PDB file of C-alpha atoms in Angstrom:
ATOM      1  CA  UNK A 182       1.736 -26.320 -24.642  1.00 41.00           C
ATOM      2  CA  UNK A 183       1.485 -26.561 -28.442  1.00 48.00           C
ATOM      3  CA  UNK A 184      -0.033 -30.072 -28.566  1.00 65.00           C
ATOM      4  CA  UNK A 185      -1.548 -30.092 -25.389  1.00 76.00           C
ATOM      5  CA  UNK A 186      -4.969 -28.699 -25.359  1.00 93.00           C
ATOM      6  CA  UNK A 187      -6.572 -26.725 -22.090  1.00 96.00           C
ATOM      7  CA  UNK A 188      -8.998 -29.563 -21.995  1.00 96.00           C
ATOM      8  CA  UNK A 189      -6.075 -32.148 -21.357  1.00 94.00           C
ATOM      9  CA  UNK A 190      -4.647 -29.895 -18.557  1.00 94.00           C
ATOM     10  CA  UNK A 191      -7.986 -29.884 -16.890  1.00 96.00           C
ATOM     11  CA  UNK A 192      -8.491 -33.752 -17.541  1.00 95.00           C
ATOM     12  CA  UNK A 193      -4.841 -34.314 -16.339  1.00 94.00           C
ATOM     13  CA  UNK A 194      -5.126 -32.004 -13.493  1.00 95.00           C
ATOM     14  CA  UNK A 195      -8.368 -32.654 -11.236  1.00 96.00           C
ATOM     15  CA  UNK A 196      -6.680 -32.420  -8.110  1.00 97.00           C
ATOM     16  CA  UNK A 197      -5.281 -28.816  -8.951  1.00 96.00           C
ATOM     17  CA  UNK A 198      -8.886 -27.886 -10.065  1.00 97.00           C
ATOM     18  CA  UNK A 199     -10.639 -28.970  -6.776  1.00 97.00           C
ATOM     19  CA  UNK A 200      -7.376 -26.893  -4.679  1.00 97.00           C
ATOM     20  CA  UNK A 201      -8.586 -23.799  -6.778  1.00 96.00           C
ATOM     21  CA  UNK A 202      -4.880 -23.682  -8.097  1.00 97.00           C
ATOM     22  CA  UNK A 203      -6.288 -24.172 -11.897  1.00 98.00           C
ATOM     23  CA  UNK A 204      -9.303 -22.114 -12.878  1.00 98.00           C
ATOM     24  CA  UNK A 205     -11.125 -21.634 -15.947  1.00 98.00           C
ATOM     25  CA  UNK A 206     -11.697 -18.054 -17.066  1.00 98.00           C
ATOM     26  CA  UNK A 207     -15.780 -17.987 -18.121  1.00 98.00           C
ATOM     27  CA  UNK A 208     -16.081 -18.325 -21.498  1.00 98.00           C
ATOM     28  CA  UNK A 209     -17.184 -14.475 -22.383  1.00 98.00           C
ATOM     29  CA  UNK A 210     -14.137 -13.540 -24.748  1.00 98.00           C
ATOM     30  CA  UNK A 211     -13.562 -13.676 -28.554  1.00 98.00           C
ATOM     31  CA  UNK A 212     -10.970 -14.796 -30.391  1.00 98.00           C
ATOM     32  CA  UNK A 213      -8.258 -12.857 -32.101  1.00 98.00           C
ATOM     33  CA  UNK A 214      -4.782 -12.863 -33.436  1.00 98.00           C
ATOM     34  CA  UNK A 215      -3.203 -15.179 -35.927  1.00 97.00           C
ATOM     35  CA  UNK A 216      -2.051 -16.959 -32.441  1.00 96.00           C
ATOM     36  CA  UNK A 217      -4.843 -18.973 -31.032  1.00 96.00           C
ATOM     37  CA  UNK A 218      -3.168 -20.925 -28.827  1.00 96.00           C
ATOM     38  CA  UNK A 219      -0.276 -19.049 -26.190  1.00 96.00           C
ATOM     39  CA  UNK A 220       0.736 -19.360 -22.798  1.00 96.00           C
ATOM     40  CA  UNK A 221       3.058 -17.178 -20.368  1.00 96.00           C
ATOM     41  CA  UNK A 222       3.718 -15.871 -17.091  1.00 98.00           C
ATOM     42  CA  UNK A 223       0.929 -13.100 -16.224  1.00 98.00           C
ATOM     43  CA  UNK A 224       1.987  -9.422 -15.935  1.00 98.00           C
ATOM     44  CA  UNK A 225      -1.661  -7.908 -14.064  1.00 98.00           C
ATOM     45  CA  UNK A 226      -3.477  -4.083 -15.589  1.00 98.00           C
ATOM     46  CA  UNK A 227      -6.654  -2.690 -14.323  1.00 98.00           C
ATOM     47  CA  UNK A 228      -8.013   0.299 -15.971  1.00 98.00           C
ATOM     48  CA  UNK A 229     -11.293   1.977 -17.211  1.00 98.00           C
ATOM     49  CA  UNK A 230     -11.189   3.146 -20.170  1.00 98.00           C
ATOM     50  CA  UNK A 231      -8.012   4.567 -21.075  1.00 97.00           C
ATOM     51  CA  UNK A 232      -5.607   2.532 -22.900  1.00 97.00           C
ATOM     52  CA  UNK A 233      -2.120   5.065 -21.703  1.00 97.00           C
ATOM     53  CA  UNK A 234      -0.629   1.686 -19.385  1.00 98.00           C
ATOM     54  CA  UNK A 235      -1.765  -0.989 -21.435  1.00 98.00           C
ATOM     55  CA  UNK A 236       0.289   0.900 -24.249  1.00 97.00           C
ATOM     56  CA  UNK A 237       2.982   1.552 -21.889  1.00 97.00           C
ATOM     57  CA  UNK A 238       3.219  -2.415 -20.876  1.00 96.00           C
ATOM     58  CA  UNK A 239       3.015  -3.415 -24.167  1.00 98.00           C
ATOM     59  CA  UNK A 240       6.182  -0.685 -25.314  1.00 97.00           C
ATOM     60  CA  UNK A 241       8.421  -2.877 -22.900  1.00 97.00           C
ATOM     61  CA  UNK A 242      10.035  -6.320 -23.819  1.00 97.00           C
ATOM     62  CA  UNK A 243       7.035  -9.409 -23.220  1.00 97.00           C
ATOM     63  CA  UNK A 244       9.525 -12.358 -23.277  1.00 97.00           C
ATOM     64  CA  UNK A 245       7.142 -14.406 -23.745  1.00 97.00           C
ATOM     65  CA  UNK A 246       4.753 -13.185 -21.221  1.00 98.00           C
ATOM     66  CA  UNK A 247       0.651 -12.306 -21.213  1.00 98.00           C
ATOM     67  CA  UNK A 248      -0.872  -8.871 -20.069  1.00 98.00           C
ATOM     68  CA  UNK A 249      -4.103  -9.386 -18.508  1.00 98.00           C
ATOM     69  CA  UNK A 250      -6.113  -6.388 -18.737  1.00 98.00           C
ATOM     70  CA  UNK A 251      -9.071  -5.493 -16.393  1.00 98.00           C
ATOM     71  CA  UNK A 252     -10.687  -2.652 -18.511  1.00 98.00           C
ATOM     72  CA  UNK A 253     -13.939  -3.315 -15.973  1.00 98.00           C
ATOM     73  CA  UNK A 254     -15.828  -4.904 -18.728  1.00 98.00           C
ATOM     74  CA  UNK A 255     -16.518  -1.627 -20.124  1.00 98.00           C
ATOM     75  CA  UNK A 256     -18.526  -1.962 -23.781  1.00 98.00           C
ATOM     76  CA  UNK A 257     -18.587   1.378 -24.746  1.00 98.00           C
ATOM     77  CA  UNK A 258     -14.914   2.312 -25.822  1.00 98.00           C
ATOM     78  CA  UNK A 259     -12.113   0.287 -26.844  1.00 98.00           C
ATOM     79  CA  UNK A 260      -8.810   0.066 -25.062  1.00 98.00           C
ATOM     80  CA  UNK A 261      -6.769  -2.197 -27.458  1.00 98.00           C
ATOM     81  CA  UNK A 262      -6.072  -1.386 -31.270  1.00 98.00           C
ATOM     82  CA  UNK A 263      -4.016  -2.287 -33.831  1.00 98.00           C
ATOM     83  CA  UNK A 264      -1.114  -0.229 -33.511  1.00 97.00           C
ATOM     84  CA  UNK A 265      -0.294  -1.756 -29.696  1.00 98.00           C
ATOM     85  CA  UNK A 266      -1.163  -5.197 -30.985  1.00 98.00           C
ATOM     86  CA  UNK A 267       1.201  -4.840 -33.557  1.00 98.00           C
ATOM     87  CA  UNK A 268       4.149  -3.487 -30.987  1.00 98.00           C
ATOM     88  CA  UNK A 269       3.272  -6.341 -28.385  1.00 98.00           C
ATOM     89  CA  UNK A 270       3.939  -8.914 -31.164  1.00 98.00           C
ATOM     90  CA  UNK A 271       7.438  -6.966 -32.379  1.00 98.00           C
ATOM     91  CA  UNK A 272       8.276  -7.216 -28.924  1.00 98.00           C
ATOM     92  CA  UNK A 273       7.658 -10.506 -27.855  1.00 98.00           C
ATOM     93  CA  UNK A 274       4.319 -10.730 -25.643  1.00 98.00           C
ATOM     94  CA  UNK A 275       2.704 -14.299 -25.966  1.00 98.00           C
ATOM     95  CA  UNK A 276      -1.146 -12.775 -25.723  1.00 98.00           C
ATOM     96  CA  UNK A 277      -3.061 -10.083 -24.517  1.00 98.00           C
ATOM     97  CA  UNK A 278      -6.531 -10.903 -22.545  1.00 98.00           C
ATOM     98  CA  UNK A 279      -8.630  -7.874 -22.143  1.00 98.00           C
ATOM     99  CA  UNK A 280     -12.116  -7.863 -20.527  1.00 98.00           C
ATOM    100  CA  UNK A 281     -13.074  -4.762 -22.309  1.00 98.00           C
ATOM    101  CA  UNK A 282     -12.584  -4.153 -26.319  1.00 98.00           C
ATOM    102  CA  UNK A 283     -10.440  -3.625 -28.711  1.00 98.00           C
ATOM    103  CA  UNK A 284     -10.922  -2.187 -32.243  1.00 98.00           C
ATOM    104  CA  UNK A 285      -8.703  -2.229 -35.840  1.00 98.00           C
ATOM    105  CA  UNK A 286      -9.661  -6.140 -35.904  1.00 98.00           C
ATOM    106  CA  UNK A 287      -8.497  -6.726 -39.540  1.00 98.00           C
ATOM    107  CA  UNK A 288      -4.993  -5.236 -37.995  1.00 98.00           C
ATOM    108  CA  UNK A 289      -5.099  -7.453 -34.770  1.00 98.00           C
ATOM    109  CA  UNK A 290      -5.919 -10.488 -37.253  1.00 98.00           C
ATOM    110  CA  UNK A 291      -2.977 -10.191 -39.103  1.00 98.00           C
ATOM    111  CA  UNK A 292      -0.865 -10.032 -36.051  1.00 98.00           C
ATOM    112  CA  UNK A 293       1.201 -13.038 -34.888  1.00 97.00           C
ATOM    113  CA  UNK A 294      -0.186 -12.717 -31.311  1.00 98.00           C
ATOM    114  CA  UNK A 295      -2.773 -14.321 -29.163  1.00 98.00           C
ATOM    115  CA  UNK A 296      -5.595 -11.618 -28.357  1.00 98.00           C
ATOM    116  CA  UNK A 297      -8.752 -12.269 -26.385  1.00 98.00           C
ATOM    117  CA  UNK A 298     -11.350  -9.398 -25.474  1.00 98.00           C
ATOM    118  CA  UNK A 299     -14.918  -9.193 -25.352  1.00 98.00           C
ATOM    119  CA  UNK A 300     -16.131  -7.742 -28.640  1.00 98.00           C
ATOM    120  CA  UNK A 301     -14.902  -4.857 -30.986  1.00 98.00           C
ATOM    121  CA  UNK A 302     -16.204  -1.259 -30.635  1.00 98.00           C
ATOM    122  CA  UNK A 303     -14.663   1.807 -32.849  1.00 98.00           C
ATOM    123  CA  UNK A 304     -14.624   4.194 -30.350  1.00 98.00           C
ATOM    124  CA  UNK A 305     -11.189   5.219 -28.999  1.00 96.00           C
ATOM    125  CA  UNK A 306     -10.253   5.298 -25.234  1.00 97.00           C
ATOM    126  CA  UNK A 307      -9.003   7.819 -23.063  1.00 94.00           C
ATOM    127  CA  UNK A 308      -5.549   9.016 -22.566  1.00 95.00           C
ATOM    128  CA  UNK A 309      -5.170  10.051 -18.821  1.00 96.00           C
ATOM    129  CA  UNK A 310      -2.674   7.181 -17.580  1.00 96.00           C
ATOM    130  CA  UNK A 311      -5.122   6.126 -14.790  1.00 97.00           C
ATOM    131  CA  UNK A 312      -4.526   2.868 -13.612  1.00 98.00           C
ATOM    132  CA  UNK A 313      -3.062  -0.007 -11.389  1.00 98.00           C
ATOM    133  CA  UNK A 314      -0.240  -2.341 -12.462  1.00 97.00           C
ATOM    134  CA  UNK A 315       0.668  -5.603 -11.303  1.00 98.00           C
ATOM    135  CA  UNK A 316      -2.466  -5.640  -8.713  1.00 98.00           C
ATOM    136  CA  UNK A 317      -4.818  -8.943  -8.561  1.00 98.00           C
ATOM    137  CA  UNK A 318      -7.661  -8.759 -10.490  1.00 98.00           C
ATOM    138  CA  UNK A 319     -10.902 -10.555 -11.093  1.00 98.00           C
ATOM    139  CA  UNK A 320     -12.020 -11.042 -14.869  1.00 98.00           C
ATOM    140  CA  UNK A 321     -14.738 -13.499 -16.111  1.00 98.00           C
ATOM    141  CA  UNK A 322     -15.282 -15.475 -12.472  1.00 97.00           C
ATOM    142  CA  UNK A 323     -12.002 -15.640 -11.678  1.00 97.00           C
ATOM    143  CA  UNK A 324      -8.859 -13.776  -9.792  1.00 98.00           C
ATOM    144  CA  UNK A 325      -6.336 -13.300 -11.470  1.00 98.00           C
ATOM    145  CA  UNK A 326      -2.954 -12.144 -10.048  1.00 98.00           C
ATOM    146  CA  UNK A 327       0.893 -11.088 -11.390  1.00 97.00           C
ATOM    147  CA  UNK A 328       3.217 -13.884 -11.777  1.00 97.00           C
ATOM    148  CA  UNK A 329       0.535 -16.557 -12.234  1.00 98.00           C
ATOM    149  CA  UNK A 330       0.616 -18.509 -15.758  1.00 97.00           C
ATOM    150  CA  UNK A 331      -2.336 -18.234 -18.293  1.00 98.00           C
ATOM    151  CA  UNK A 332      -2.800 -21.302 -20.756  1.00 97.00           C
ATOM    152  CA  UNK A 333      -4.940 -20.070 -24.047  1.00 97.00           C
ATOM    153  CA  UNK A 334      -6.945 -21.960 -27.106  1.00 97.00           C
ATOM    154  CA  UNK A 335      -9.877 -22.528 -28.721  1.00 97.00           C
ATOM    155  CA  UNK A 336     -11.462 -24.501 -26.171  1.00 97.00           C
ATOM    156  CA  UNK A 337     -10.461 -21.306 -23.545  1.00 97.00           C
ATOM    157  CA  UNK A 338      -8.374 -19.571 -20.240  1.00 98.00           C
ATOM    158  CA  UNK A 339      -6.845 -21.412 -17.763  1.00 98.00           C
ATOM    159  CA  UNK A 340      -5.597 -19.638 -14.550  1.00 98.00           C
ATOM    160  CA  UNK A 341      -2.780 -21.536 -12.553  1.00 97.00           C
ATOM    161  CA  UNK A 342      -1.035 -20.295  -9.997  1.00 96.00           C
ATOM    162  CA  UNK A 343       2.252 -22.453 -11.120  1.00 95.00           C
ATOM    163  CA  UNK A 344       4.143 -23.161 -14.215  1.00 94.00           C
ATOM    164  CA  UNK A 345       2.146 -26.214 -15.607  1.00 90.00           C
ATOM    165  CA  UNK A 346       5.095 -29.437 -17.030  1.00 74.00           C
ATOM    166  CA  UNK A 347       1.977 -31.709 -18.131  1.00 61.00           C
TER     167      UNK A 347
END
């Protein structure tokens, strides 16, 4: 996926587009990470405000894979920081998406890892372990669900429901 660019993939792949089997997250996340462009198989998190899973996930091996966090869009806490970011990239996660925030930016930055959220807020999350894993989700327009593969640059999120060979 290095030198092909989302907006090849969607050029390349009408038909898949039209069949729903390629979709295009809305573009509501910032960038972050020293990665900007990743890819991987999708490992699905929904939560509200507590970060205890997405810590947990990102503790375990990534091989190469993205988390997809549904923190419910929540603005008002973050449930990514710096110290996680920095474990997911130790142990091998591609990217992390979250539709909530994150915080410890500068820290995030200098991590080799491809990090999407909505914005940065300072404010810690909560730490009761509530949550769903590996569930289908719906972030930014589109639904999302565990095993899919998630495609990642500057131009934005593809969705697909199989491994793209373009």
């Amino acid at each position: 996926m290095a030198l092909v660019t989302t907006a090849e993939v969607c050029d390349a792949n009408p038909q898949l587009i039209v069949s729903g089997e390629l979709r295009a997250l809305q573009p509501i996340f910032q960038i972050y990470g020293r990665r900007q462009v990743f890819s991987g198989p999708i490992v699905t998190l929904k939560v509200f405000e507590d970060n205890v899973l997405v810590r947990e996930f990102l503790e375990e091996k990534g091989n190469g894979r993205v988390l997809v966090v549904d923190g419910g869009g929540s603005l008002r806490c973050a449930i990514l920081g710096g110290n996680p970011v920095v474990q997911a990239q130790n142990n091998g996660w591609a990217g992390i998406v979250v539709n909530g925030c994150v915080r410890d930016v500068d820290e995030i930055n200098g991590c080799d890892i491809g990090v999407r959220a909505l914005a940065s807020h300072p404010m810690k999350a909560n730490k009761k372990g509530i949550g769903e894993k590996h569930v289908p989700i719906t972030i930014a327009g589109t639904r999302i669900s565990d095993g899919e593969w998630l495609y990642a640059d500057t131009d934005g999120i593809l969705i697909s429901q199989t491994e793209l060979s373009v």
